[in-house]
PDB file of C-alpha atoms in Angstrom:
ATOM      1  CA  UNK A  39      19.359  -4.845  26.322  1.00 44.00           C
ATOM      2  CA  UNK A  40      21.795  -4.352  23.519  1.00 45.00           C
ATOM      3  CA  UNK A  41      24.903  -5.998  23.132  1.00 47.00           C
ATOM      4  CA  UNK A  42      28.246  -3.992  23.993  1.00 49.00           C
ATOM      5  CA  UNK A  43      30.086  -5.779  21.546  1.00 46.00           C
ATOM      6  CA  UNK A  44      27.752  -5.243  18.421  1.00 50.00           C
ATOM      7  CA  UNK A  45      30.147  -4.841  15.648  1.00 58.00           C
ATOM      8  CA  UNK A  46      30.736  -1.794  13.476  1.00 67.00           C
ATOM      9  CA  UNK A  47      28.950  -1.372  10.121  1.00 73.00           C
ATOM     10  CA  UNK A  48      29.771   0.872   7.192  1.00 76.00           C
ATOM     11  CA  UNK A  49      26.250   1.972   5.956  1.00 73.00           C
ATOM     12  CA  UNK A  50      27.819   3.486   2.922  1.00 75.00           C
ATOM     13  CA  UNK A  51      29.157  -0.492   1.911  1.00 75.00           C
ATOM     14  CA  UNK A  52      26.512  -2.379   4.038  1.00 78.00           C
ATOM     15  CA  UNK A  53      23.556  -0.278   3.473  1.00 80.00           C
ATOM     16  CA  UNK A  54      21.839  -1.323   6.972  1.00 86.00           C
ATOM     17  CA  UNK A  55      23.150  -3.178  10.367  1.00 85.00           C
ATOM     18  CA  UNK A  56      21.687  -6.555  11.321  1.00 88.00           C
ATOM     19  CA  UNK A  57      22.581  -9.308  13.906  1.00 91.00           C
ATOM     20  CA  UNK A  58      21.059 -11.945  12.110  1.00 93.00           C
ATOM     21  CA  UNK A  59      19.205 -13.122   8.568  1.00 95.00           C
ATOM     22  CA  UNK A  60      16.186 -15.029   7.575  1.00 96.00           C
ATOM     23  CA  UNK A  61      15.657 -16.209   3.921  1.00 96.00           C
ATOM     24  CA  UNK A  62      19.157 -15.397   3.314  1.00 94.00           C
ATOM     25  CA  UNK A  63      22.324 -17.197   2.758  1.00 92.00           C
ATOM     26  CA  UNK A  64      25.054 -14.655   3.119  1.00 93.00           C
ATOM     27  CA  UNK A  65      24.169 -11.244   4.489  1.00 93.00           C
ATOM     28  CA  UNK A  66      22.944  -9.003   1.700  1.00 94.00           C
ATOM     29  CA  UNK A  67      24.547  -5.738   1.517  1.00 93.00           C
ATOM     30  CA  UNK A  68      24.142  -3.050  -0.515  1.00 92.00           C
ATOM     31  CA  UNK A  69      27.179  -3.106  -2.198  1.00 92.00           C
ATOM     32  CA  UNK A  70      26.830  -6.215  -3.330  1.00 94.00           C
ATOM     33  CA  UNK A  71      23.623  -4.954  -4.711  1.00 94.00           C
ATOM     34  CA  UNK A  72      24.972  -2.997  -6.496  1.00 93.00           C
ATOM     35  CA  UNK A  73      23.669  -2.650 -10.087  1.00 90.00           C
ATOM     36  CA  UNK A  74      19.660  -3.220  -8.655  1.00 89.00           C
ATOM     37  CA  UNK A  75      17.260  -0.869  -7.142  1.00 88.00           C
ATOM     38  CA  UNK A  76      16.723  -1.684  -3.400  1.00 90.00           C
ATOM     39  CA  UNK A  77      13.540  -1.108  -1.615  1.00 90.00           C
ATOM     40  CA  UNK A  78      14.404  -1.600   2.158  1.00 92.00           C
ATOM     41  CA  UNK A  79      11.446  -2.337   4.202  1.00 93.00           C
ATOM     42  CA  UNK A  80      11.724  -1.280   7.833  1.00 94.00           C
ATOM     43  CA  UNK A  81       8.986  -3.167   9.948  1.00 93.00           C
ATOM     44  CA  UNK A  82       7.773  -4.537  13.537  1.00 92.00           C
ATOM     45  CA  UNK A  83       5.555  -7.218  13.180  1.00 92.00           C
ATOM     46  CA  UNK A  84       3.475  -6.029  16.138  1.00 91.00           C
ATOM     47  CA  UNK A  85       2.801  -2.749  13.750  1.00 91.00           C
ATOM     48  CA  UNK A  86      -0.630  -2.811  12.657  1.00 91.00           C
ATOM     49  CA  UNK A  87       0.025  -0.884   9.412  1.00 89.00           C
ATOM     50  CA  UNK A  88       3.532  -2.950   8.807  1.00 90.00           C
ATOM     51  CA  UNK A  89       0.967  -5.719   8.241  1.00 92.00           C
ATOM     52  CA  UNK A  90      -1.705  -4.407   7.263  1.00 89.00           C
ATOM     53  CA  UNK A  91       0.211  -2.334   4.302  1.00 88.00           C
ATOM     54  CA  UNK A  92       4.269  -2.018   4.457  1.00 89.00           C
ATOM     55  CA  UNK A  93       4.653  -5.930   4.316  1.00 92.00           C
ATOM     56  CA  UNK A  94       1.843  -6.617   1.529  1.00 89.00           C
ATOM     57  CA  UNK A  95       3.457  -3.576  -0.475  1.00 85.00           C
ATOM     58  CA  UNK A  96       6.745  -5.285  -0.043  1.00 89.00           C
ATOM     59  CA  UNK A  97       5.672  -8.324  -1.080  1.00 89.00           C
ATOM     60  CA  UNK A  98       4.286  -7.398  -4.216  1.00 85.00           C
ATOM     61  CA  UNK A  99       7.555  -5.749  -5.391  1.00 85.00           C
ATOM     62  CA  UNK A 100       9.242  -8.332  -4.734  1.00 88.00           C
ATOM     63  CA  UNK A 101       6.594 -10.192  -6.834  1.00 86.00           C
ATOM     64  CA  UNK A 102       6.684  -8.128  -9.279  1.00 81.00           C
ATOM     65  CA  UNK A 103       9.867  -7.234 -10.413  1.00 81.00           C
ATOM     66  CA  UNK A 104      12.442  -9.558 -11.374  1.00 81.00           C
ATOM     67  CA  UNK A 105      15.582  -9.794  -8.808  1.00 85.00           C
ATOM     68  CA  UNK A 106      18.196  -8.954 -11.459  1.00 85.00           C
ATOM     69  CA  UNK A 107      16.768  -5.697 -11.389  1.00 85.00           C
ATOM     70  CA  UNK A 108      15.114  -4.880  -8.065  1.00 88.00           C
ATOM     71  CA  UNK A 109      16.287  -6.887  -4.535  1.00 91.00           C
ATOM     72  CA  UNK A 110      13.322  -6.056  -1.367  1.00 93.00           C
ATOM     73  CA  UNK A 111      15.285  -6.171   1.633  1.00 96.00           C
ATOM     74  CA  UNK A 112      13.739  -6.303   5.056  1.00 96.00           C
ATOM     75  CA  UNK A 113      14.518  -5.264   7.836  1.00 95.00           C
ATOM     76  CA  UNK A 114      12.835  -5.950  11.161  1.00 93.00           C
ATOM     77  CA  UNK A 115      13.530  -2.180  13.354  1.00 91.00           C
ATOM     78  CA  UNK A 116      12.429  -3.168  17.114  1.00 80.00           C
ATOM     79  CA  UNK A 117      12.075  -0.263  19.220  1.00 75.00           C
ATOM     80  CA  UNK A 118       9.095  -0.796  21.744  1.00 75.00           C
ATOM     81  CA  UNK A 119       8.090  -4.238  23.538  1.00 73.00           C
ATOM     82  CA  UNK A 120      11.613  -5.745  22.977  1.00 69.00           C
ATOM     83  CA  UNK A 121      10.591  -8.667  24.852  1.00 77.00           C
ATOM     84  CA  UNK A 122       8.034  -9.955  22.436  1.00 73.00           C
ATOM     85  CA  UNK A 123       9.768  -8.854  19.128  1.00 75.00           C
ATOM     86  CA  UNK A 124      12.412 -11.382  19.883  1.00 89.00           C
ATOM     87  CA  UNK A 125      14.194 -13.680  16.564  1.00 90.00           C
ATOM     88  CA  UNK A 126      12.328 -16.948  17.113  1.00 92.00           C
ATOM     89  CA  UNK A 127       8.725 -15.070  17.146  1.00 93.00           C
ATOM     90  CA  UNK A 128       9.879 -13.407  14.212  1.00 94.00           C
ATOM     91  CA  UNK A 129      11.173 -16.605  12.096  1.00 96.00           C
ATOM     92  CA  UNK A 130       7.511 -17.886  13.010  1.00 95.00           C
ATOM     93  CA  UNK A 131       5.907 -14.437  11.664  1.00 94.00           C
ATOM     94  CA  UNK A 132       7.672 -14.958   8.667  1.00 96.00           C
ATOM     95  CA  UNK A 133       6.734 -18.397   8.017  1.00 96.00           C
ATOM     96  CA  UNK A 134       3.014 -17.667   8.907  1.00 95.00           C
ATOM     97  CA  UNK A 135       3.067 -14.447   6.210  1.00 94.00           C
ATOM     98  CA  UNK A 136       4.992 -16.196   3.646  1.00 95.00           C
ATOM     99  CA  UNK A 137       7.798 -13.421   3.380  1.00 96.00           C
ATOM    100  CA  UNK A 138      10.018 -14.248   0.525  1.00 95.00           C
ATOM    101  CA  UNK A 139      12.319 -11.809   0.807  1.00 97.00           C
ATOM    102  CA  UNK A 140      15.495 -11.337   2.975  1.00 97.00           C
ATOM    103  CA  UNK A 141      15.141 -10.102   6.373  1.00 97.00           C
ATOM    104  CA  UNK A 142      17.489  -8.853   8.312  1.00 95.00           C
ATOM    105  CA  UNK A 143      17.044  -7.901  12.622  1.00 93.00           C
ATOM    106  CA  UNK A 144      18.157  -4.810  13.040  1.00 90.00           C
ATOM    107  CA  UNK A 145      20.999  -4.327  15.815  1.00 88.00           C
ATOM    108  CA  UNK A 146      20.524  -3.067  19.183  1.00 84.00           C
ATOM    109  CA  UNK A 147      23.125  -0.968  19.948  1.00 76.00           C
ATOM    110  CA  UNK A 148      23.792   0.861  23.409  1.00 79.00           C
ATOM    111  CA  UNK A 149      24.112   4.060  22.474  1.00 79.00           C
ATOM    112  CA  UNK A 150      20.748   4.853  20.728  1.00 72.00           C
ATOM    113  CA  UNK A 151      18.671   1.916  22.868  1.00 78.00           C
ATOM    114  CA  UNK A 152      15.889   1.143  22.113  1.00 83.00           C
ATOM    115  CA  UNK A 153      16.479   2.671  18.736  1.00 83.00           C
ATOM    116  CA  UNK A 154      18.431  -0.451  16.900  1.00 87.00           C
ATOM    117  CA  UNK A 155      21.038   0.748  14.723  1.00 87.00           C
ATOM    118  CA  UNK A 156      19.953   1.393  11.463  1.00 89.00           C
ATOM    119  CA  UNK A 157      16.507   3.117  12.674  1.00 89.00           C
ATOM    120  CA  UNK A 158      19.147   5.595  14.633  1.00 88.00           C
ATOM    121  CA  UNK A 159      21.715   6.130  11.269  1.00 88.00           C
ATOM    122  CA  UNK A 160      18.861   7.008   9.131  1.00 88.00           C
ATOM    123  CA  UNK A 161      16.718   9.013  11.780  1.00 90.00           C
ATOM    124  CA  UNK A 162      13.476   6.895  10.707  1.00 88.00           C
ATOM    125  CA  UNK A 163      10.645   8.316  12.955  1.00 90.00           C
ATOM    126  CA  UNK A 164       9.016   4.870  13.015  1.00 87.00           C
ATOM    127  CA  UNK A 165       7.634   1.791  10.939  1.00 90.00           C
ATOM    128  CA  UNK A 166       6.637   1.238   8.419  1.00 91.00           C
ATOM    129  CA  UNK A 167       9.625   2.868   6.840  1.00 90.00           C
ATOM    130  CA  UNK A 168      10.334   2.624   2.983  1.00 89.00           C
ATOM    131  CA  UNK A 169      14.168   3.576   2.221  1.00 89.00           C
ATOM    132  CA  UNK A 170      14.944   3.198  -1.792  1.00 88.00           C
ATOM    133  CA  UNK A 171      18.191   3.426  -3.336  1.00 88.00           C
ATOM    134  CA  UNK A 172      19.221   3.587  -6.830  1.00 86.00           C
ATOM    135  CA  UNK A 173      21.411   1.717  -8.816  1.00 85.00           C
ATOM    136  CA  UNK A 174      24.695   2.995  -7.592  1.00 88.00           C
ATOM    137  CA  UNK A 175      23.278   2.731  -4.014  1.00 90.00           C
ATOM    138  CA  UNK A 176      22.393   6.252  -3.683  1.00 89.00           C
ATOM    139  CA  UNK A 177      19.093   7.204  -1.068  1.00 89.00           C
ATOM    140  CA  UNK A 178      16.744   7.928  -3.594  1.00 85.00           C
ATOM    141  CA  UNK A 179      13.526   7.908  -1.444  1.00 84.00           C
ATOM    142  CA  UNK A 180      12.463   7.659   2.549  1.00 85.00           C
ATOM    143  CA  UNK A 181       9.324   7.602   3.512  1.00 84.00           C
ATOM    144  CA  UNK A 182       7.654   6.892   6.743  1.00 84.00           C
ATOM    145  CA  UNK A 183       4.213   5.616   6.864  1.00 79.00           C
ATOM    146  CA  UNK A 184       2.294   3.838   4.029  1.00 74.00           C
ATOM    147  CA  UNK A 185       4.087   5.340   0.749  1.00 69.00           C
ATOM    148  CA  UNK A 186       2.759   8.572  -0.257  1.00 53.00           C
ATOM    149  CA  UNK A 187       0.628   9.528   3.075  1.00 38.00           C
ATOM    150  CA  UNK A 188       0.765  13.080   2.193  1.00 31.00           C
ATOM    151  CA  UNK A 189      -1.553  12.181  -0.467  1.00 37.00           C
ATOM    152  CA  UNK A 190      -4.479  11.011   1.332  1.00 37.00           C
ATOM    153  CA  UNK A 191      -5.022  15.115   1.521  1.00 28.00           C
ATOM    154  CA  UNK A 192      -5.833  15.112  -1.694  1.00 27.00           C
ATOM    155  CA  UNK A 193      -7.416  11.769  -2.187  1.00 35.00           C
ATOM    156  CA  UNK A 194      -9.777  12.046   0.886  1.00 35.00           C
ATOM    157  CA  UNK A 195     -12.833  10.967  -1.456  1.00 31.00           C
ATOM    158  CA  UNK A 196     -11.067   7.647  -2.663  1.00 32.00           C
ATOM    159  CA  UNK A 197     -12.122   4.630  -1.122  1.00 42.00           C
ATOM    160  CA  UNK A 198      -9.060   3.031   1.172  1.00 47.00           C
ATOM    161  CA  UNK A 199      -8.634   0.414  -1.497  1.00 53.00           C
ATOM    162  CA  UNK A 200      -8.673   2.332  -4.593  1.00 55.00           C
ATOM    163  CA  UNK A 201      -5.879   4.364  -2.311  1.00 51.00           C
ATOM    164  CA  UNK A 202      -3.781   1.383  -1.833  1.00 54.00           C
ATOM    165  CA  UNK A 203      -3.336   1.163  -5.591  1.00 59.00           C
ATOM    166  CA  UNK A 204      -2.853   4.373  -6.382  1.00 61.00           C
ATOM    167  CA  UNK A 205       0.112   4.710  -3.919  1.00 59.00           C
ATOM    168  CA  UNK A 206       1.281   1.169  -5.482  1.00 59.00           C
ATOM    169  CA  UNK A 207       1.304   2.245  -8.987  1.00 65.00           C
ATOM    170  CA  UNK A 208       3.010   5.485  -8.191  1.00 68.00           C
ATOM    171  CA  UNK A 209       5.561   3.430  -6.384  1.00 66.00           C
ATOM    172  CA  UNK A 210       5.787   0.756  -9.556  1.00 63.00           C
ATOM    173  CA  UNK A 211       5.810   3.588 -11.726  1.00 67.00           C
ATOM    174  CA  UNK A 212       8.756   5.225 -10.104  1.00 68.00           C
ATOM    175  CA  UNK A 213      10.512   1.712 -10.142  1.00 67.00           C
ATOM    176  CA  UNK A 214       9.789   1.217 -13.541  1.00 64.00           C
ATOM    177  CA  UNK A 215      11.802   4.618 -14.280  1.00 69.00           C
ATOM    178  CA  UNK A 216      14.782   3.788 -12.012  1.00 63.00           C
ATOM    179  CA  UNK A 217      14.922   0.307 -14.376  1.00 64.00           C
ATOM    180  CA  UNK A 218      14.802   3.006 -17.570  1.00 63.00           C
ATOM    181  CA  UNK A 219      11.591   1.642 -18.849  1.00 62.00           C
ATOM    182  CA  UNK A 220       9.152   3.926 -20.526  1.00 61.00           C
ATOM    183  CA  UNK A 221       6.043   4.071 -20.702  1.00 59.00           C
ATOM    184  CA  UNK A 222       3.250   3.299 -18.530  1.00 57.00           C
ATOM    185  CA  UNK A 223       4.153   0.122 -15.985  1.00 50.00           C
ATOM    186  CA  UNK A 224       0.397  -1.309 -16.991  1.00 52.00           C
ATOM    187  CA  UNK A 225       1.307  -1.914 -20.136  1.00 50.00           C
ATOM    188  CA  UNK A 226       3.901  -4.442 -18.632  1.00 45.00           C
TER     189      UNK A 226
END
């Protein structure tokens, strides 16, 4: 259950609230981001389409565009089977998947248990969730689901993998324009 004494966070400095970081030395915070594009990546690792498609998505922007322009976050939002989703399975999941990025566990707190903190402040409906903020640290983007769901109504003929890069070049080709690029992000 979650801890009474969680302490306070200031999303509008912090960005997110998390009790403890993986591939991280000091607690990344969106402040100190500032000056990047953040993609936040909200995930469970027992989520079948975190892994299957959130976490691979994540890991290719953070493969693909250089950190003094774009920083992934991650943020692991438990909110069902607590007792399995605990920080030692997830420091295993992390090594097994090769996650690069920071991750962050997001904080239980009392009043919204079991939905941890951040899940609560930003009323995500469930993972995986894509949050993206701009430069200045401003919400740009929040999606739930694999990025750009509501196009599989008009897409319903492409094959599932064809999909999957479609809805990654639309999301490289919107973080190409946040970085002021022009162009076409294939010709990168």
């Amino acid at each position: 259950m979650a801890d009474d004494r969680a302490p306070a966070f200031d999303f509008a400095r912090d960005g997110w609230a998390a009790s403890q970081w993986f591939n991280s030395e000091a607690p990344p915070t969106l402040a100190g981001l500032k000056g990047k594009v953040v993609v936040l990546h909200t995930f469970q690792m027992l989520c079948p389409g975190c892994v299957a498609h959130g976490l691979p998505q994540a890991q290719k922007v953070h493969r693909l565009f250089p950190r003094a322009h774009v920083e992934v976050i991650g943020l692991h939002t438990v909110f069902e089977h607590h007792e399995a989703m605990v920080p030692i399975a997830l420091k295993a999941f992390i090594h097994e998947n090769r996650l690069a990025f920071p991750i962050g566990v997001d904080v239980e707190d009392k009043e919204s248990f079991p939905i941890p903190r951040t899940m609560a402040h930003y009323k995500m409906r469930g993972t995986p969730s894509l949050l993206l903020f701009d430069r200045e640290g401003h919400l740009r983007k929040h999606a739930f689901g694999q990025i750009d769901d509501m196009a599989r109504v008009v897409a319903d003929r492409v094959s599932p993998d064809a999909f999957a890069t479609q809805k990654l070049q639309a999301l490289n080709q919107y973080l190409f324009s946040e970085l002021g690029y022009s162009g076409n992000v294939d010709n990168y």
